[in-house]
Amino acid sequence: AQSVTQPDIHITVSEGASLELRCNYSYGATPYLFWYVQSPGQGLQLLLKYFSGDTLVQGIKGFEAEFKRSQSSFNLRKPSVHWSDAAEYFCAVEPYNNNDMRFGAGTRLTVKP
Amino acid sequence: KAGVTQTPRYLIKTRGQQVTLSCSPISGHRSVSWYQQTPGQGLQFLFEYFSETQRNKGNFPGRFSGRQFSNSRSEMNVSTLELGDSALYLCASSLGLQGRNEQFFGPGTRLTVL
């Protein structure tokens, strides 16, 4: 079955530390891949997306993600986390041949001072 | 440029009632998608409208319906409300159909069903 999995429900990191949020998908062909961030009481904001080409994608706010076809993964990374990065992060996938976007369950990020 | 707006922001209804939520997309955007967000089920796609036509639909019962007007504004209707319909309903707009076109999300409408 087609699915997208974020294995970590909640992650806590110290400010200034590096961050990696995991995302795995199960689709027959490589779908479009996205990372969104949602702050409390807000809608979702797109951080970055992957359609094709270079497997390392740069996004806003210093985030990047790497697509690894062999692992069906699209992990989000940031070298140095800021307190303002505390939010919920969603990985999303959409098959290239239809418009049914599926979201992962989300990973809540807490940043310690 | 104004962002996606959703009205109302908060709504309280009782079981059996119906509700209509409104979404105004970013000017020039022709696609509007609706999502339901709950703690238990997460974010789920409801449907997408483009040029006043429903282009794609998620796995929700027929009680959930929508429409899009010629100015791209969209409404979502839920009839015969159930307790489980309590959720944050998010609207997103994009220039074209979702996927290759970036979606911009509104702040959502928080619906509580008592």
PDB file of C-alpha atoms in Angstrom:
ATOM      1  CA  ALA A   1       0.000   0.000   0.000  1.00  0.00           C
ATOM      2  CA  GLN A   2       1.136   3.537  -0.680  1.00  0.00           C
ATOM      3  CA  SER A   3       2.257   5.264   2.469  1.00  0.00           C
ATOM      4  CA  VAL A   4       4.561   7.841   3.961  1.00  0.00           C
ATOM      5  CA  THR A   5       6.147   7.259   7.367  1.00  0.00           C
ATOM      6  CA  GLN A   6       7.774   9.609   9.824  1.00  0.00           C
ATOM      7  CA  PRO A   7       9.195   7.248  12.452  1.00  0.00           C
ATOM      8  CA  ASP A   8       9.847   9.907  15.091  1.00  0.00           C
ATOM      9  CA  ILE A   9       6.794  11.444  16.760  1.00  0.00           C
ATOM     10  CA  HIS A  10       8.793  13.838  18.922  1.00  0.00           C
ATOM     11  CA  ILE A  11      12.423  14.961  18.836  1.00  0.00           C
ATOM     12  CA  THR A  12      14.226  17.242  21.256  1.00  0.00           C
ATOM     13  CA  VAL A  13      17.494  18.915  20.321  1.00  0.00           C
ATOM     14  CA  SER A  14      19.585  21.622  21.916  1.00  0.00           C
ATOM     15  CA  GLU A  15      19.835  24.986  20.237  1.00  0.00           C
ATOM     16  CA  GLY A  16      22.849  24.999  17.935  1.00  0.00           C
ATOM     17  CA  ALA A  17      22.843  21.240  17.503  1.00  0.00           C
ATOM     18  CA  SER A  18      22.276  19.530  14.195  1.00  0.00           C
ATOM     19  CA  LEU A  19      18.924  18.043  13.247  1.00  0.00           C
ATOM     20  CA  GLU A  20      17.755  15.193  11.058  1.00  0.00           C
ATOM     21  CA  LEU A  21      14.092  14.291  10.637  1.00  0.00           C
ATOM     22  CA  ARG A  22      13.334  11.025   8.929  1.00  0.00           C
ATOM     23  CA  CYS A  23      10.816  10.299   6.194  1.00  0.00           C
ATOM     24  CA  ASN A  24      10.259   7.049   4.327  1.00  0.00           C
ATOM     25  CA  TYR A  25       7.744   6.373   1.598  1.00  0.00           C
ATOM     26  CA  SER A  26       6.297   3.349  -0.069  1.00  0.00           C
ATOM     27  CA  TYR A  27       5.240   3.979  -3.644  1.00  0.00           C
ATOM     28  CA  GLY A  28       5.654   2.088  -6.886  1.00  0.00           C
ATOM     29  CA  ALA A  29       7.516   4.937  -8.528  1.00  0.00           C
ATOM     30  CA  THR A  30       9.313   7.925  -7.099  1.00  0.00           C
ATOM     31  CA  PRO A  31       6.675  10.456  -6.133  1.00  0.00           C
ATOM     32  CA  TYR A  32       7.004  14.185  -5.691  1.00  0.00           C
ATOM     33  CA  LEU A  33       8.413  14.767  -2.188  1.00  0.00           C
ATOM     34  CA  PHE A  34       7.845  17.690   0.155  1.00  0.00           C
ATOM     35  CA  TRP A  35       8.631  18.915   3.651  1.00  0.00           C
ATOM     36  CA  TYR A  36       6.279  21.325   5.393  1.00  0.00           C
ATOM     37  CA  VAL A  37       6.489  23.059   8.759  1.00  0.00           C
ATOM     38  CA  GLN A  38       3.539  24.023  10.947  1.00  0.00           C
ATOM     39  CA  SER A  39       3.876  26.393  13.871  1.00  0.00           C
ATOM     40  CA  PRO A  40       1.181  26.381  16.581  1.00  0.00           C
ATOM     41  CA  GLY A  41      -2.048  27.928  15.344  1.00  0.00           C
ATOM     42  CA  GLN A  42      -0.678  28.333  11.835  1.00  0.00           C
ATOM     43  CA  GLY A  43      -1.146  26.684   8.501  1.00  0.00           C
ATOM     44  CA  LEU A  44       1.602  24.759   6.766  1.00  0.00           C
ATOM     45  CA  GLN A  45       4.584  26.360   5.102  1.00  0.00           C
ATOM     46  CA  LEU A  46       6.594  24.620   2.388  1.00  0.00           C
ATOM     47  CA  LEU A  47      10.253  24.172   3.333  1.00  0.00           C
ATOM     48  CA  LEU A  48      11.432  22.374   0.220  1.00  0.00           C
ATOM     49  CA  LYS A  49      10.421  19.936  -2.495  1.00  0.00           C
ATOM     50  CA  TYR A  50      11.966  17.317  -4.750  1.00  0.00           C
ATOM     51  CA  PHE A  51      10.730  16.470  -8.215  1.00  0.00           C
ATOM     52  CA  SER A  52      13.817  15.175 -10.003  1.00  0.00           C
ATOM     53  CA  GLY A  53      17.482  15.914 -10.590  1.00  0.00           C
ATOM     54  CA  ASP A  54      19.960  16.715  -7.855  1.00  0.00           C
ATOM     55  CA  THR A  55      19.145  14.534  -4.878  1.00  0.00           C
ATOM     56  CA  LEU A  56      20.238  17.172  -2.347  1.00  0.00           C
ATOM     57  CA  VAL A  57      17.614  19.887  -2.156  1.00  0.00           C
ATOM     58  CA  GLN A  58      18.039  23.249  -0.472  1.00  0.00           C
ATOM     59  CA  GLY A  59      15.079  24.915   1.149  1.00  0.00           C
ATOM     60  CA  ILE A  60      14.168  27.941   3.172  1.00  0.00           C
ATOM     61  CA  LYS A  61      15.322  28.720   6.716  1.00  0.00           C
ATOM     62  CA  GLY A  62      18.580  26.803   6.235  1.00  0.00           C
ATOM     63  CA  PHE A  63      16.957  23.394   5.744  1.00  0.00           C
ATOM     64  CA  GLU A  64      18.016  20.792   3.225  1.00  0.00           C
ATOM     65  CA  ALA A  65      16.823  17.302   2.376  1.00  0.00           C
ATOM     66  CA  GLU A  66      18.401  14.365   0.614  1.00  0.00           C
ATOM     67  CA  PHE A  67      16.486  11.956  -1.576  1.00  0.00           C
ATOM     68  CA  LYS A  68      17.816   8.399  -1.452  1.00  0.00           C
ATOM     69  CA  ARG A  69      16.056   6.167  -3.935  1.00  0.00           C
ATOM     70  CA  SER A  70      17.644   2.970  -2.622  1.00  0.00           C
ATOM     71  CA  GLN A  71      16.265   3.656   0.853  1.00  0.00           C
ATOM     72  CA  SER A  72      12.980   5.281  -0.263  1.00  0.00           C
ATOM     73  CA  SER A  73      13.860   8.119   2.077  1.00  0.00           C
ATOM     74  CA  PHE A  74      13.731  11.893   2.039  1.00  0.00           C
ATOM     75  CA  ASN A  75      15.287  13.042   5.315  1.00  0.00           C
ATOM     76  CA  LEU A  76      15.287  16.673   6.376  1.00  0.00           C
ATOM     77  CA  ARG A  77      18.418  18.193   7.894  1.00  0.00           C
ATOM     78  CA  LYS A  78      19.631  21.409   9.420  1.00  0.00           C
ATOM     79  CA  PRO A  79      23.212  21.907  10.623  1.00  0.00           C
ATOM     80  CA  SER A  80      22.394  24.250  13.502  1.00  0.00           C
ATOM     81  CA  VAL A  81      18.924  24.491  15.017  1.00  0.00           C
ATOM     82  CA  HIS A  82      17.494  27.775  16.271  1.00  0.00           C
ATOM     83  CA  TRP A  83      14.857  28.113  18.995  1.00  0.00           C
ATOM     84  CA  SER A  84      12.432  29.437  16.360  1.00  0.00           C
ATOM     85  CA  ASP A  85      12.596  26.085  14.556  1.00  0.00           C
ATOM     86  CA  ALA A  86      10.419  24.509  17.255  1.00  0.00           C
ATOM     87  CA  ALA A  87       7.329  23.370  15.356  1.00  0.00           C
ATOM     88  CA  GLU A  88       5.749  20.322  13.775  1.00  0.00           C
ATOM     89  CA  TYR A  89       7.283  19.014  10.567  1.00  0.00           C
ATOM     90  CA  PHE A  90       5.428  17.054   7.949  1.00  0.00           C
ATOM     91  CA  CYS A  91       6.781  15.007   5.105  1.00  0.00           C
ATOM     92  CA  ALA A  92       4.400  14.715   2.161  1.00  0.00           C
ATOM     93  CA  VAL A  93       4.374  12.701  -1.036  1.00  0.00           C
ATOM     94  CA  GLU A  94       2.339  12.894  -4.185  1.00  0.00           C
ATOM     95  CA  PRO A  95       2.435  10.333  -6.973  1.00  0.00           C
ATOM     96  CA  TYR A  96       3.517  11.970 -10.196  1.00  0.00           C
ATOM     97  CA  ASN A  97       0.499  10.595 -12.056  1.00  0.00           C
ATOM     98  CA  ASN A  98      -2.232  11.894  -9.755  1.00  0.00           C
ATOM     99  CA  ASN A  99      -2.889  14.695  -7.313  1.00  0.00           C
ATOM    100  CA  ASP A 100      -3.502  12.674  -4.141  1.00  0.00           C
ATOM    101  CA  MET A 101      -1.081  14.239  -1.674  1.00  0.00           C
ATOM    102  CA  ARG A 102      -0.367  12.126   1.413  1.00  0.00           C
ATOM    103  CA  PHE A 103       1.168  13.476   4.600  1.00  0.00           C
ATOM    104  CA  GLY A 104       3.189  11.695   7.229  1.00  0.00           C
ATOM    105  CA  ALA A 105       1.998  11.777  10.832  1.00  0.00           C
ATOM    106  CA  GLY A 106       4.400  14.596  11.623  1.00  0.00           C
ATOM    107  CA  THR A 107       7.398  15.031  13.900  1.00  0.00           C
ATOM    108  CA  ARG A 108       7.195  17.544  16.706  1.00  0.00           C
ATOM    109  CA  LEU A 109      10.483  19.336  17.279  1.00  0.00           C
ATOM    110  CA  THR A 110      11.331  20.807  20.676  1.00  0.00           C
ATOM    111  CA  VAL A 111      14.434  23.002  20.966  1.00  0.00           C
ATOM    112  CA  LYS A 112      16.180  23.209  24.344  1.00  0.00           C
ATOM    113  CA  PRO A 113      17.972  26.441  25.248  1.00  0.00           C
TER     114      PRO A 113
ATOM    115  CA  LYS B   1       0.085  40.008  -1.860  1.00  0.00           C
ATOM    116  CA  ALA B   2      -2.494  38.756   0.641  1.00  0.00           C
ATOM    117  CA  GLY B   3      -2.232  35.136   1.711  1.00  0.00           C
ATOM    118  CA  VAL B   4      -4.893  32.457   1.831  1.00  0.00           C
ATOM    119  CA  THR B   5      -7.721  33.453   4.112  1.00  0.00           C
ATOM    120  CA  GLN B   6     -10.201  31.160   5.781  1.00  0.00           C
ATOM    121  CA  THR B   7     -13.414  32.090   7.534  1.00  0.00           C
ATOM    122  CA  PRO B   8     -14.474  31.607  10.162  1.00  0.00           C
ATOM    123  CA  ARG B   9     -11.374  30.780  12.200  1.00  0.00           C
ATOM    124  CA  TYR B  10     -13.346  29.011  14.902  1.00  0.00           C
ATOM    125  CA  LEU B  11     -16.713  27.314  14.831  1.00  0.00           C
ATOM    126  CA  ILE B  12     -18.769  25.342  17.317  1.00  0.00           C
ATOM    127  CA  LYS B  13     -21.635  23.175  16.103  1.00  0.00           C
ATOM    128  CA  THR B  14     -23.727  20.343  17.469  1.00  0.00           C
ATOM    129  CA  ARG B  15     -24.183  16.864  16.068  1.00  0.00           C
ATOM    130  CA  GLY B  16     -26.575  16.673  13.150  1.00  0.00           C
ATOM    131  CA  GLN B  17     -26.052  20.254  12.053  1.00  0.00           C
ATOM    132  CA  GLN B  18     -24.352  21.278   8.871  1.00  0.00           C
ATOM    133  CA  VAL B  19     -21.501  23.720   8.394  1.00  0.00           C
ATOM    134  CA  THR B  20     -19.986  25.727   5.560  1.00  0.00           C
ATOM    135  CA  LEU B  21     -16.368  26.854   5.590  1.00  0.00           C
ATOM    136  CA  SER B  22     -14.935  29.427   3.245  1.00  0.00           C
ATOM    137  CA  CYS B  23     -11.539  29.829   1.630  1.00  0.00           C
ATOM    138  CA  SER B  24     -10.218  32.745  -0.396  1.00  0.00           C
ATOM    139  CA  PRO B  25      -7.090  31.821  -2.346  1.00  0.00           C
ATOM    140  CA  ILE B  26      -4.161  34.018  -3.189  1.00  0.00           C
ATOM    141  CA  SER B  27      -5.002  36.307  -6.070  1.00  0.00           C
ATOM    142  CA  GLY B  28      -4.305  34.559  -9.367  1.00  0.00           C
ATOM    143  CA  HIS B  29      -4.350  31.077  -7.907  1.00  0.00           C
ATOM    144  CA  ARG B  30      -6.858  28.796  -9.594  1.00  0.00           C
ATOM    145  CA  SER B  31      -6.526  25.650  -7.517  1.00  0.00           C
ATOM    146  CA  VAL B  32      -7.904  25.189  -4.031  1.00  0.00           C
ATOM    147  CA  SER B  33      -7.402  22.065  -1.957  1.00  0.00           C
ATOM    148  CA  TRP B  34      -8.965  21.151   1.361  1.00  0.00           C
ATOM    149  CA  TYR B  35      -7.459  19.055   4.150  1.00  0.00           C
ATOM    150  CA  GLN B  36      -8.674  17.765   7.482  1.00  0.00           C
ATOM    151  CA  GLN B  37      -6.204  17.660  10.370  1.00  0.00           C
ATOM    152  CA  THR B  38      -6.938  15.665  13.531  1.00  0.00           C
ATOM    153  CA  PRO B  39      -4.657  14.344  16.276  1.00  0.00           C
ATOM    154  CA  GLY B  40      -5.675  10.772  15.483  1.00  0.00           C
ATOM    155  CA  GLN B  41      -5.670  10.707  11.691  1.00  0.00           C
ATOM    156  CA  GLY B  42      -3.217  13.493  10.972  1.00  0.00           C
ATOM    157  CA  LEU B  43      -3.504  15.465   7.771  1.00  0.00           C
ATOM    158  CA  GLN B  44      -5.851  14.002   5.220  1.00  0.00           C
ATOM    159  CA  PHE B  45      -6.665  15.278   1.756  1.00  0.00           C
ATOM    160  CA  LEU B  46     -10.339  16.027   1.188  1.00  0.00           C
ATOM    161  CA  PHE B  47     -10.591  17.369  -2.352  1.00  0.00           C
ATOM    162  CA  GLU B  48      -9.130  19.758  -4.892  1.00  0.00           C
ATOM    163  CA  TYR B  49     -10.917  22.229  -7.122  1.00  0.00           C
ATOM    164  CA  PHE B  50      -9.514  23.832 -10.223  1.00  0.00           C
ATOM    165  CA  SER B  51     -11.464  26.142 -12.519  1.00  0.00           C
ATOM    166  CA  GLU B  52     -14.695  25.399 -10.651  1.00  0.00           C
ATOM    167  CA  THR B  53     -14.353  21.635 -11.151  1.00  0.00           C
ATOM    168  CA  GLN B  54     -13.470  19.012  -8.592  1.00  0.00           C
ATOM    169  CA  ARG B  55     -10.291  17.425  -9.922  1.00  0.00           C
ATOM    170  CA  ASN B  56      -9.430  15.004  -7.174  1.00  0.00           C
ATOM    171  CA  LYS B  57     -11.072  13.606  -4.082  1.00  0.00           C
ATOM    172  CA  GLY B  58      -9.816  11.899  -0.956  1.00  0.00           C
ATOM    173  CA  ASN B  59     -11.445   9.065   0.920  1.00  0.00           C
ATOM    174  CA  PHE B  60     -14.194  10.887   2.788  1.00  0.00           C
ATOM    175  CA  PRO B  61     -17.940  10.198   2.926  1.00  0.00           C
ATOM    176  CA  GLY B  62     -20.406  12.090   0.793  1.00  0.00           C
ATOM    177  CA  ARG B  63     -21.298  14.302   3.757  1.00  0.00           C
ATOM    178  CA  PHE B  64     -18.198  16.267   2.817  1.00  0.00           C
ATOM    179  CA  SER B  65     -18.667  18.359  -0.289  1.00  0.00           C
ATOM    180  CA  GLY B  66     -17.271  21.490  -1.801  1.00  0.00           C
ATOM    181  CA  ARG B  67     -17.489  23.909  -4.624  1.00  0.00           C
ATOM    182  CA  GLN B  68     -15.468  26.616  -6.274  1.00  0.00           C
ATOM    183  CA  PHE B  69     -16.707  29.864  -7.671  1.00  0.00           C
ATOM    184  CA  SER B  70     -15.615  31.724 -10.770  1.00  0.00           C
ATOM    185  CA  ASN B  71     -13.361  33.974  -8.683  1.00  0.00           C
ATOM    186  CA  SER B  72     -11.614  30.811  -7.354  1.00  0.00           C
ATOM    187  CA  ARG B  73     -13.024  31.210  -3.868  1.00  0.00           C
ATOM    188  CA  SER B  74     -14.055  27.876  -2.452  1.00  0.00           C
ATOM    189  CA  GLU B  75     -16.486  26.604   0.124  1.00  0.00           C
ATOM    190  CA  MET B  76     -16.546  23.315   1.907  1.00  0.00           C
ATOM    191  CA  ASN B  77     -19.732  21.901   3.391  1.00  0.00           C
ATOM    192  CA  VAL B  78     -20.173  19.154   5.934  1.00  0.00           C
ATOM    193  CA  SER B  79     -23.692  17.889   6.511  1.00  0.00           C
ATOM    194  CA  THR B  80     -25.052  15.866   9.411  1.00  0.00           C
ATOM    195  CA  LEU B  81     -22.081  16.629  11.606  1.00  0.00           C
ATOM    196  CA  GLU B  82     -20.583  13.890  13.761  1.00  0.00           C
ATOM    197  CA  LEU B  83     -18.344  14.231  16.800  1.00  0.00           C
ATOM    198  CA  GLY B  84     -15.466  12.830  14.753  1.00  0.00           C
ATOM    199  CA  ASP B  85     -15.675  15.764  12.358  1.00  0.00           C
ATOM    200  CA  SER B  86     -14.076  17.978  14.992  1.00  0.00           C
ATOM    201  CA  ALA B  87     -10.829  19.017  13.364  1.00  0.00           C
ATOM    202  CA  LEU B  88      -8.738  21.769  11.908  1.00  0.00           C
ATOM    203  CA  TYR B  89      -9.761  22.251   8.294  1.00  0.00           C
ATOM    204  CA  LEU B  90      -6.993  23.654   6.135  1.00  0.00           C
ATOM    205  CA  CYS B  91      -7.324  25.195   2.744  1.00  0.00           C
ATOM    206  CA  ALA B  92      -4.419  25.555   0.329  1.00  0.00           C
ATOM    207  CA  SER B  93      -4.197  27.389  -2.952  1.00  0.00           C
ATOM    208  CA  SER B  94      -1.817  27.045  -5.871  1.00  0.00           C
ATOM    209  CA  LEU B  95      -1.407  28.472  -9.344  1.00  0.00           C
ATOM    210  CA  GLY B  96      -2.216  25.151 -10.960  1.00  0.00           C
ATOM    211  CA  LEU B  97      -3.038  21.671  -9.824  1.00  0.00           C
ATOM    212  CA  GLN B  98      -1.170  20.535  -6.715  1.00  0.00           C
ATOM    213  CA  GLY B  99       2.006  18.571  -7.168  1.00  0.00           C
ATOM    214  CA  ARG B 100       4.422  20.602  -9.220  1.00  0.00           C
ATOM    215  CA  ASN B 101       2.737  23.789  -8.069  1.00  0.00           C
ATOM    216  CA  GLU B 102       3.558  24.957  -4.561  1.00  0.00           C
ATOM    217  CA  GLN B 103       0.592  25.026  -2.232  1.00  0.00           C
ATOM    218  CA  PHE B 104       0.108  27.954   0.127  1.00  0.00           C
ATOM    219  CA  PHE B 105      -1.879  27.130   3.223  1.00  0.00           C
ATOM    220  CA  GLY B 106      -4.320  29.246   5.159  1.00  0.00           C
ATOM    221  CA  PRO B 107      -4.413  29.311   8.976  1.00  0.00           C
ATOM    222  CA  GLY B 108      -7.336  26.898   9.078  1.00  0.00           C
ATOM    223  CA  THR B 109     -10.813  26.768  10.562  1.00  0.00           C
ATOM    224  CA  ARG B 110     -11.063  24.994  13.906  1.00  0.00           C
ATOM    225  CA  LEU B 111     -14.392  23.129  13.980  1.00  0.00           C
ATOM    226  CA  THR B 112     -15.671  21.710  17.235  1.00  0.00           C
ATOM    227  CA  VAL B 113     -18.696  19.409  17.162  1.00  0.00           C
ATOM    228  CA  LEU B 114     -20.501  18.957  20.467  1.00  0.00           C
TER     229      LEU B 114
END
